[in-house]
Short mmCIF file of C-alpha atoms in Angstrom, two decimals:
data_model
loop_
_atom_site.label_atom_id
_atom_site.label_comp_id
_atom_site.label_asym_id
_atom_site.label_seq_id
_atom_site.Cartn_x
_atom_site.Cartn_y
_atom_site.Cartn_z
CA MET A 1 133.64 115.37 116.37
CA SER A 2 135.96 112.84 114.82
CA VAL A 3 135.44 111.96 111.20
CA ILE A 4 133.51 108.77 110.77
CA ASP A 5 135.35 106.25 108.70
CA GLN A 6 133.33 104.38 106.03
CA LYS A 7 135.25 101.20 106.78
CA ARG A 8 134.23 101.44 110.41
CA VAL A 9 130.58 101.72 109.38
CA TRP A 10 130.91 98.60 107.22
CA ARG A 11 132.53 96.76 110.14
CA LEU A 12 129.62 97.74 112.39
CA LEU A 13 127.10 96.63 109.77
CA ASP A 14 128.87 93.31 109.63
CA THR A 15 127.80 92.74 113.25
CA VAL A 16 124.08 93.09 112.42
CA PRO A 17 122.56 89.63 111.95
CA ASP A 18 119.82 88.77 109.50
CA PRO A 19 116.75 88.29 111.74
CA GLU A 20 115.63 85.12 109.96
CA ILE A 21 119.07 83.58 109.34
CA PRO A 22 121.07 84.95 112.28
CA VAL A 23 124.31 83.16 111.32
CA VAL A 24 124.91 85.66 108.51
CA SER A 25 125.23 89.44 108.76
CA VAL A 26 123.44 91.89 106.54
CA VAL A 27 126.80 92.56 104.85
CA GLU A 28 127.42 88.86 104.17
CA LEU A 29 123.90 88.63 102.79
CA GLY A 30 124.84 91.31 100.25
CA ILE A 31 121.86 93.56 100.94
CA ILE A 32 123.79 96.71 101.86
CA GLN A 33 123.71 98.79 98.71
CA SER A 34 125.73 101.80 99.84
CA VAL A 35 127.16 103.66 102.81
CA GLU A 36 127.56 107.43 102.70
CA VAL A 37 129.15 109.61 105.34
CA ASP A 38 128.75 113.37 104.96
CA PRO A 39 131.22 115.95 106.34
CA GLU A 40 128.97 116.55 109.38
CA GLY A 41 129.23 112.88 110.30
CA ALA A 42 125.71 111.89 109.23
CA VAL A 43 125.61 108.32 107.98
CA ARG A 44 123.15 107.11 105.37
CA VAL A 45 122.87 103.40 104.65
CA GLU A 46 120.92 102.03 101.70
CA MET A 47 119.70 98.45 101.92
CA THR A 48 117.80 96.38 99.40
CA PRO A 49 115.50 93.58 100.57
CA THR A 50 115.92 90.06 99.21
CA PHE A 51 112.12 89.85 98.88
CA ALA A 52 109.81 92.89 98.86
CA GLY A 53 107.29 91.10 101.08
CA CYS A 54 109.91 90.10 103.65
CA PRO A 55 108.44 90.86 107.10
CA ALA A 56 111.93 91.35 108.53
CA ILE A 57 112.68 94.54 106.56
CA ASP A 58 111.74 96.89 109.41
CA MET A 59 113.67 94.76 111.90
CA MET A 60 116.77 94.92 109.70
CA CYS A 61 116.51 98.68 109.33
CA SER A 62 116.15 99.22 113.06
CA GLY A 63 118.91 96.65 113.76
CA ILE A 64 121.24 98.64 111.52
CA ARG A 65 120.29 101.96 113.11
CA THR A 66 120.77 100.56 116.62
CA ALA A 67 124.19 99.13 115.80
CA LEU A 68 125.32 102.52 114.52
CA THR A 69 123.84 104.62 117.34
CA ASP A 70 125.20 102.22 119.97
CA ALA A 71 128.64 102.84 118.47
CA GLY A 72 128.17 106.59 118.96
CA ILE A 73 127.01 107.50 115.47
CA GLU A 74 124.08 109.69 116.36
CA ASN A 75 122.86 110.73 112.96
CA ALA A 76 122.19 107.47 111.12
CA THR A 77 119.46 106.86 108.57
CA VAL A 78 118.58 103.67 106.74
CA ALA A 79 116.69 103.73 103.44
CA VAL A 80 115.18 100.88 101.46
CA THR A 81 115.93 100.87 97.75
CA TYR A 82 115.16 98.62 94.80
CA ASP A 83 117.70 100.16 92.46
CA PRO A 84 119.43 98.05 91.37
CA PRO A 85 117.37 95.06 92.51
CA SER A 86 119.05 92.68 94.92
CA THR A 87 120.48 89.44 93.64
CA SER A 88 121.51 86.39 95.61
CA ASP A 89 124.83 86.51 93.70
CA ARG A 90 125.82 89.26 96.13
CA ILE A 91 125.96 86.90 99.09
CA THR A 92 129.66 86.83 100.03
CA GLU A 93 131.85 83.69 100.01
CA GLU A 94 131.88 83.81 103.80
CA GLY A 95 128.10 84.18 103.79
CA ARG A 96 127.71 81.16 101.52
CA ARG A 97 129.95 79.09 103.77
CA LYS A 98 127.91 80.08 106.85
CA LEU A 99 124.59 79.32 105.17
CA LYS A 100 125.80 75.84 104.32
CA ALA A 101 127.05 75.22 107.86
CA PHE A 102 123.60 76.36 109.06
CA GLY A 103 122.04 73.61 106.92
CA LEU A 104 120.80 75.98 104.23
CA ALA A 105 122.13 75.28 100.73
CA PRO A 106 123.58 78.47 99.22
CA PRO A 107 121.87 79.65 96.01
CA PRO A 108 123.32 78.75 92.61
CA ARG A 109 124.64 81.82 90.80
CA VAL A 110 122.20 83.52 88.42
CA GLU A 111 124.89 85.64 86.66
CA GLY A 112 122.61 88.65 86.22
CA ASN A 113 119.61 86.69 85.05
CA THR A 114 117.48 87.37 88.12
CA ALA A 115 114.16 87.29 86.32
CA GLY A 116 114.99 84.55 83.88
CA ALA A 117 113.11 81.33 83.72
CA ASN A 118 116.24 79.21 83.93
CA LEU A 119 114.69 76.80 86.35
CA LEU A 120 117.42 74.26 85.65
CA LEU A 121 119.17 76.29 88.32
CA MET A 122 116.84 74.63 90.79
CA GLU A 123 118.09 71.13 89.89
CA MET A 124 120.96 69.10 91.36
CA ILE A 125 121.37 71.26 94.43
CA GLU A 126 124.09 69.97 96.71
CA CYS A 127 122.74 68.64 100.01
CA PRO A 128 124.28 70.75 102.82
CA PHE A 129 124.38 67.71 105.08
CA CYS A 130 125.96 64.96 102.97
CA GLY A 131 127.14 66.79 99.83
CA SER A 132 125.17 64.59 97.42
CA GLN A 133 123.54 66.08 94.34
CA ASN A 134 120.99 63.31 94.31
CA THR A 135 118.34 65.77 95.49
CA ARG A 136 115.00 67.03 94.30
CA LEU A 137 112.95 70.16 94.70
CA ASP A 138 109.97 69.57 96.94
CA THR A 139 108.44 73.05 96.70
CA PRO A 140 109.82 76.49 95.79
CA PHE A 141 108.30 77.86 99.01
CA GLY A 142 109.40 77.39 102.59
CA ALA A 143 109.57 78.71 106.13
CA THR A 144 110.55 82.16 104.89
CA LEU A 145 110.08 83.82 101.49
CA CYS A 146 113.75 83.34 100.58
CA ARG A 147 113.81 79.56 101.04
CA ALA A 148 112.81 76.54 98.94
CA MET A 149 112.39 73.01 100.30
CA TYR A 150 114.34 70.02 98.99
CA TYR A 151 114.71 66.35 99.73
CA CYS A 152 118.01 64.48 99.55
CA ASP A 153 117.62 60.95 98.21
CA SER A 154 121.09 60.00 99.46
CA CYS A 155 120.87 60.85 103.16
CA ARG A 156 117.06 60.95 103.17
CA GLN A 157 116.79 64.30 104.81
CA SER A 158 114.77 67.35 103.97
CA PHE A 159 116.80 70.50 103.59
CA GLU A 160 116.30 74.08 102.51
CA MET A 161 117.97 76.22 99.89
CA PHE A 162 118.28 79.99 99.71
CA LYS A 163 116.40 80.76 96.47
CA PRO A 164 118.45 82.08 93.55
CA LEU A 165 117.23 85.57 92.70
CA MET B 1 100.98 113.99 75.89
CA SER B 2 101.19 116.57 78.68
CA ASP B 3 102.82 115.73 82.00
CA HIS B 4 99.48 116.01 83.70
CA THR B 5 97.84 113.41 81.45
CA GLN B 6 100.90 111.21 81.77
CA ASP B 7 100.64 111.37 85.56
CA ALA B 8 96.97 110.41 85.44
CA ALA B 9 97.79 107.35 83.31
CA THR B 10 100.63 106.34 85.63
CA ILE B 11 98.50 106.75 88.75
CA ASP B 12 95.74 104.68 87.18
CA LEU B 13 98.21 101.97 86.18
CA LEU B 14 99.81 101.79 89.63
CA PHE B 15 96.42 101.53 91.34
CA ARG B 16 95.50 98.68 89.00
CA LEU B 17 98.74 96.84 89.79
CA ALA B 18 98.57 97.49 93.53
CA ASP B 19 94.90 96.64 93.94
CA ASP B 20 95.24 93.40 91.96
CA GLU B 21 98.11 92.34 94.21
CA LEU B 22 96.27 93.33 97.38
CA MET B 23 93.18 91.31 96.42
CA MET B 24 95.20 88.27 95.32
CA GLY B 25 97.18 88.48 98.55
CA HIS B 26 94.00 88.51 100.60
CA ARG B 27 92.40 85.60 98.75
CA ASN B 28 95.59 83.53 98.86
CA ALA B 29 95.90 84.14 102.57
CA GLU B 30 92.52 82.44 102.97
CA TRP B 31 94.34 79.15 102.27
CA THR B 32 96.57 79.58 105.29
CA GLY B 33 95.82 76.69 107.62
CA VAL B 34 93.45 74.91 105.24
CA GLY B 35 95.63 74.02 102.23
CA PRO B 36 95.15 70.46 100.93
CA VAL B 37 98.71 69.49 101.95
CA LEU B 38 101.24 71.28 104.14
CA GLU B 39 103.45 72.31 101.19
CA GLU B 40 100.49 74.01 99.50
CA ASP B 41 99.44 75.70 102.69
CA ILE B 42 102.94 77.17 102.79
CA ALA B 43 102.97 77.95 99.06
CA PHE B 44 99.72 79.94 99.11
CA SER B 45 100.70 81.69 102.33
CA SER B 46 104.07 82.64 100.84
CA MET B 47 102.49 83.89 97.63
CA ALA B 48 100.06 85.93 99.72
CA GLN B 49 102.99 87.48 101.57
CA ASP B 50 104.74 88.32 98.29
CA GLU B 51 101.60 89.90 96.78
CA LEU B 52 101.01 92.03 99.87
CA GLY B 53 104.65 93.13 99.81
CA HIS B 54 104.27 94.14 96.17
CA ALA B 55 101.01 95.98 96.84
CA PHE B 56 102.73 97.87 99.66
CA ALA B 57 105.63 98.83 97.37
CA TYR B 58 103.29 100.09 94.63
CA TYR B 59 101.24 102.09 97.16
CA THR B 60 104.49 103.53 98.51
CA VAL B 61 105.40 104.76 95.02
CA LEU B 62 101.92 106.28 94.67
CA HIS B 63 102.43 108.03 98.00
CA GLU B 64 106.02 109.20 97.58
CA HIS B 65 106.07 110.08 93.89
CA LEU B 66 102.48 110.74 92.85
CA GLY B 67 100.88 112.60 95.74
CA GLN B 68 98.50 109.89 96.93
CA ASP B 69 97.68 108.93 100.54
CA ASN B 70 99.94 106.67 102.59
CA PRO B 71 99.81 102.90 101.93
CA ASP B 72 97.67 102.01 104.97
CA THR B 73 95.09 104.61 104.08
CA LEU B 74 95.02 103.46 100.46
CA ALA B 75 94.52 99.83 101.44
CA PHE B 76 92.23 100.14 104.42
CA ARG B 77 90.27 103.37 104.10
CA ARG B 78 89.48 103.67 100.43
CA GLU B 79 85.90 102.99 99.33
CA ALA B 80 85.10 100.01 97.09
CA ALA B 81 84.24 102.31 94.19
CA ASP B 82 87.78 103.70 94.21
CA PHE B 83 89.55 100.34 93.88
CA ARG B 84 90.79 99.36 90.42
CA ASN B 85 91.31 95.59 90.69
CA ALA B 86 90.15 93.22 87.97
CA ARG B 87 87.31 90.93 89.02
CA LEU B 88 89.51 87.82 88.72
CA THR B 89 91.56 88.84 91.73
CA ALA B 90 88.70 89.27 94.21
CA LEU B 91 86.46 86.31 93.32
CA PRO B 92 85.70 84.31 96.46
CA ARG B 93 87.61 81.14 97.23
CA SER B 94 86.02 77.98 95.87
CA ASP B 95 87.85 74.67 95.41
CA TRP B 96 91.60 74.29 95.29
CA ALA B 97 91.67 73.57 91.55
CA ALA B 98 90.14 77.03 91.04
CA ALA B 99 92.75 78.58 93.31
CA VAL B 100 95.53 76.94 91.29
CA MET B 101 93.98 77.97 87.99
CA ARG B 102 93.45 81.58 89.08
CA GLN B 103 97.00 81.79 90.32
CA PHE B 104 98.39 80.39 87.08
CA LEU B 105 96.34 82.67 84.81
CA TYR B 106 97.16 85.69 86.97
CA ASP B 107 100.89 85.00 87.34
CA ALA B 108 101.33 84.40 83.63
CA ALA B 109 99.70 87.80 82.98
CA GLU B 110 101.88 89.42 85.60
CA GLN B 111 105.05 87.95 84.13
CA VAL B 112 104.22 89.39 80.69
CA ARG B 113 103.33 92.74 82.25
CA LEU B 114 106.43 93.02 84.44
CA GLU B 115 108.69 92.16 81.53
CA HIS B 116 107.28 95.14 79.63
CA TYR B 117 107.38 97.45 82.62
CA SER B 118 111.03 96.63 83.34
CA SER B 119 111.86 99.33 80.81
CA HIS B 120 108.94 101.63 81.66
CA PRO B 121 109.73 105.37 81.31
CA PHE B 122 108.51 105.96 84.89
CA ALA B 123 111.68 104.84 86.70
CA PRO B 124 110.16 103.87 90.10
CA LEU B 125 107.83 101.43 88.30
CA ALA B 126 110.64 100.02 86.18
CA GLN B 127 112.70 99.36 89.33
CA LEU B 128 109.87 97.51 91.03
CA ALA B 129 109.09 95.52 87.88
CA ARG B 130 112.70 94.34 87.60
CA LYS B 131 112.68 93.29 91.24
CA PHE B 132 109.28 91.59 91.23
CA ARG B 133 109.96 89.56 88.08
CA GLY B 134 112.57 87.61 89.98
CA GLU B 135 110.17 86.88 92.82
CA GLU B 136 107.15 86.10 90.67
CA LYS B 137 108.98 83.50 88.59
CA TYR B 138 108.54 81.15 91.55
CA HIS B 139 104.79 81.74 91.58
CA LEU B 140 104.52 80.91 87.90
CA MET B 141 106.70 77.85 88.33
CA HIS B 142 104.34 76.66 91.07
CA GLY B 143 101.21 77.36 89.01
CA LYS B 144 102.53 75.71 85.86
CA SER B 145 103.61 72.55 87.62
CA TRP B 146 100.23 72.14 89.34
CA VAL B 147 98.21 72.79 86.18
CA MET B 148 100.27 70.13 84.40
CA ARG B 149 99.96 67.68 87.29
CA LEU B 150 96.24 68.11 87.93
CA GLY B 151 95.50 68.12 84.20
CA SER B 152 96.92 64.65 83.82
CA ALA B 153 96.22 63.08 87.23
CA THR B 154 92.66 61.75 87.56
CA GLU B 155 89.41 62.39 85.71
CA ASP B 156 88.17 64.25 88.78
CA SER B 157 91.19 66.57 88.96
CA ARG B 158 91.06 67.25 85.20
CA ALA B 159 87.31 67.96 85.32
CA ARG B 160 87.70 70.39 88.22
CA LEU B 161 90.54 72.19 86.49
CA GLN B 162 88.53 72.40 83.26
CA ALA B 163 85.51 73.81 85.12
CA ALA B 164 87.75 76.36 86.83
CA LEU B 165 89.32 77.36 83.51
CA GLU B 166 85.92 77.98 81.91
CA ALA B 167 84.60 79.92 84.88
CA LEU B 168 87.72 82.09 85.27
CA TRP B 169 88.68 82.66 81.63
CA PRO B 170 86.48 85.74 80.91
CA HIS B 171 87.66 87.29 84.19
CA ALA B 172 91.30 86.56 83.34
CA LEU B 173 90.81 88.37 80.02
CA GLY B 174 89.44 91.23 82.12
CA LEU B 175 92.94 91.76 83.53
CA PHE B 176 93.64 93.50 80.22
CA GLU B 177 90.84 96.04 80.40
CA PRO B 178 91.98 99.28 78.74
CA GLY B 179 93.06 101.93 81.24
CA GLN B 180 90.93 104.98 81.99
CA GLY B 181 93.84 107.31 82.46
CA GLY B 182 94.68 107.00 78.75
CA GLU B 183 96.97 104.49 77.07
CA ASP B 184 99.95 103.67 79.24
CA ALA B 185 103.39 104.68 78.02
CA GLY B 186 104.77 101.19 78.70
CA ALA B 187 102.63 98.82 76.68
CA SER B 188 99.10 98.56 75.32
CA GLU B 189 96.71 96.19 77.07
CA ALA B 190 95.92 94.50 73.76
CA ALA B 191 99.60 93.70 73.18
CA LEU B 192 99.95 92.38 76.73
CA CYS B 193 96.88 90.19 76.26
CA ALA B 194 98.30 88.72 73.05
CA GLY B 195 101.55 87.95 74.89
CA TRP B 196 99.60 86.31 77.70
CA LEU B 197 97.51 84.13 75.35
CA ALA B 198 100.73 82.94 73.68
CA GLN B 199 102.04 81.91 77.12
CA VAL B 200 99.03 80.20 78.67
CA CYS B 201 97.26 78.52 75.73
CA PRO B 202 100.00 76.03 74.75
CA LEU B 203 100.52 74.99 78.37
CA LEU B 204 96.79 74.48 78.96
CA VAL B 205 96.49 72.43 75.76
CA SER B 206 99.44 70.24 76.73
CA SER B 207 97.76 69.72 80.13
CA SER B 208 94.80 68.00 78.40
CA LEU B 209 92.49 70.99 78.84
CA GLN B 210 90.05 72.52 76.35
CA VAL B 211 91.07 76.14 75.87
CA PRO B 212 88.33 78.69 75.10
CA ALA B 213 90.59 80.10 72.37
CA GLU B 214 91.74 79.22 68.89
CA ARG B 215 94.74 79.78 66.68
CA THR B 216 94.34 82.20 63.82
CA ALA B 217 95.86 81.61 60.39
CA LYS B 218 98.76 83.82 61.49
CA GLY B 219 99.47 81.45 64.38
CA GLN B 220 98.26 83.84 67.08
CA TRP B 221 95.85 82.80 69.81
CA GLN B 222 92.48 84.49 69.97
CA SER B 223 89.84 84.02 72.67
CA ARG B 224 86.48 82.65 71.59
CA VAL B 225 84.90 84.19 74.68
CA ALA B 226 84.47 87.88 75.49
CA ALA B 227 86.26 89.47 78.44
CA VAL B 228 84.43 90.50 81.59
CA TYR B 229 85.59 93.96 82.63
CA GLY B 230 85.10 95.36 86.11
CA ARG B 231 87.98 97.59 87.11
CA TYR B 232 86.00 100.82 86.70
CA ALA B 233 82.39 99.65 86.82
CA GLU B 234 80.05 99.72 89.80
CA PRO B 235 81.99 97.67 92.42
CA ALA B 236 81.31 93.95 91.97
CA PRO B 237 79.84 92.13 95.00
CA GLU B 238 83.04 90.11 95.59
CA ARG B 239 85.12 93.31 95.85
CA VAL B 240 82.67 94.79 98.34
CA ALA B 241 82.64 91.57 100.39
CA LEU B 242 86.42 91.27 100.38
CA LEU B 243 86.95 94.88 101.48
CA ASP B 244 84.29 94.52 104.13
CA ALA B 245 86.26 91.65 105.66
CA MET B 246 89.72 93.12 105.10
CA GLN B 247 89.01 96.67 106.27
CA LYS B 248 86.75 95.85 109.19
CA VAL B 249 89.31 95.80 112.00
CA TYR B 250 91.24 98.81 110.73
CA ARG B 251 88.07 100.87 110.48
CA LEU B 252 87.08 100.08 114.07
CA ASP B 253 89.82 102.46 115.16
CA PRO B 254 91.56 104.15 112.24
CA ASN B 255 93.90 106.05 114.54
CA ALA B 256 95.15 103.01 116.43
CA ASP B 257 98.92 102.64 116.56
CA TRP B 258 99.83 99.28 115.01
#
């Protein structure tokens, strides 16, 4: 059996879309915590959910497993971990660009303060459609747990933001 | 303290946390489809989803680290007498002002609790606490903004909020009932309660509400009303009713493959 290359595993993971925001991969979303390949070729992937109550967690795990087994990696396991907790700061630059193109404002950076009450972060979010910051938070909840709803007073459109976490 | 006693305290604490979240999740889900406006329908549904996710994670820790049954069994096959939720979390749905008030009082307590547990000596709990704090901040933000808005909107909205506050207050204090497994290694319930009072009282006062508490000479808030405890007592009727509804389908065929 040929030795499985870690980089190859990461490339395969980068083809697995987020079930709720399919324009970004699980790698771009920053939820892959680690990839380990043992000498026997067994691959263990650790992922950390954006929200613990996210109903897509099982789908993501099986999506990851399928991508690896389809590529011939027979012994692949996926584990969910909360250590360290996920933060939206781990969304990659490419991921942020794709979110915006999808009409979903990327989250402001929390710089390690995931639990903090710095709700000023929720203000002056740039509208993904027209680029204005003349926007206001409508509600911190939305179509999925990771989204908040906004209204842009410049282009008069509702839009969503990926919540900073 | 021996390891055995420490385990008992940790198990007790995790059941309290998990059962509170499960009950709140169930009651919040009862607003799905009937919220007063679409945004609030979504808000309560989302909070329900978060609470159920947290309950599941706590049950998973109980199962994987502390020798308890699997999460489904713990949620759907346990008897009412074995649940450890505070009464506040299972009280039946009444008007929306009461739902907002319960959520606010509960989330403020949870925020204080999770902050303490973020450095809890039992690592799996500390990890979950650090994660959940980030998620729960949005619940508290929602609760605070609605308490402030309803408190200063109309006489009707203020009166409903005030009535809800008075009815729920003793039950909210009951969140801090001392544990039966011995004092928790993370933080004492009395200290958590003091932290909670310091959070909620100023906001309620600034929302034009009469708080059933007063400031002592030392500047600390103290409740004028006694707490209602119910985590360990004979199961309260609302817990029995909630479980009857929630467990009914699962119990029809416990071996069904979901």
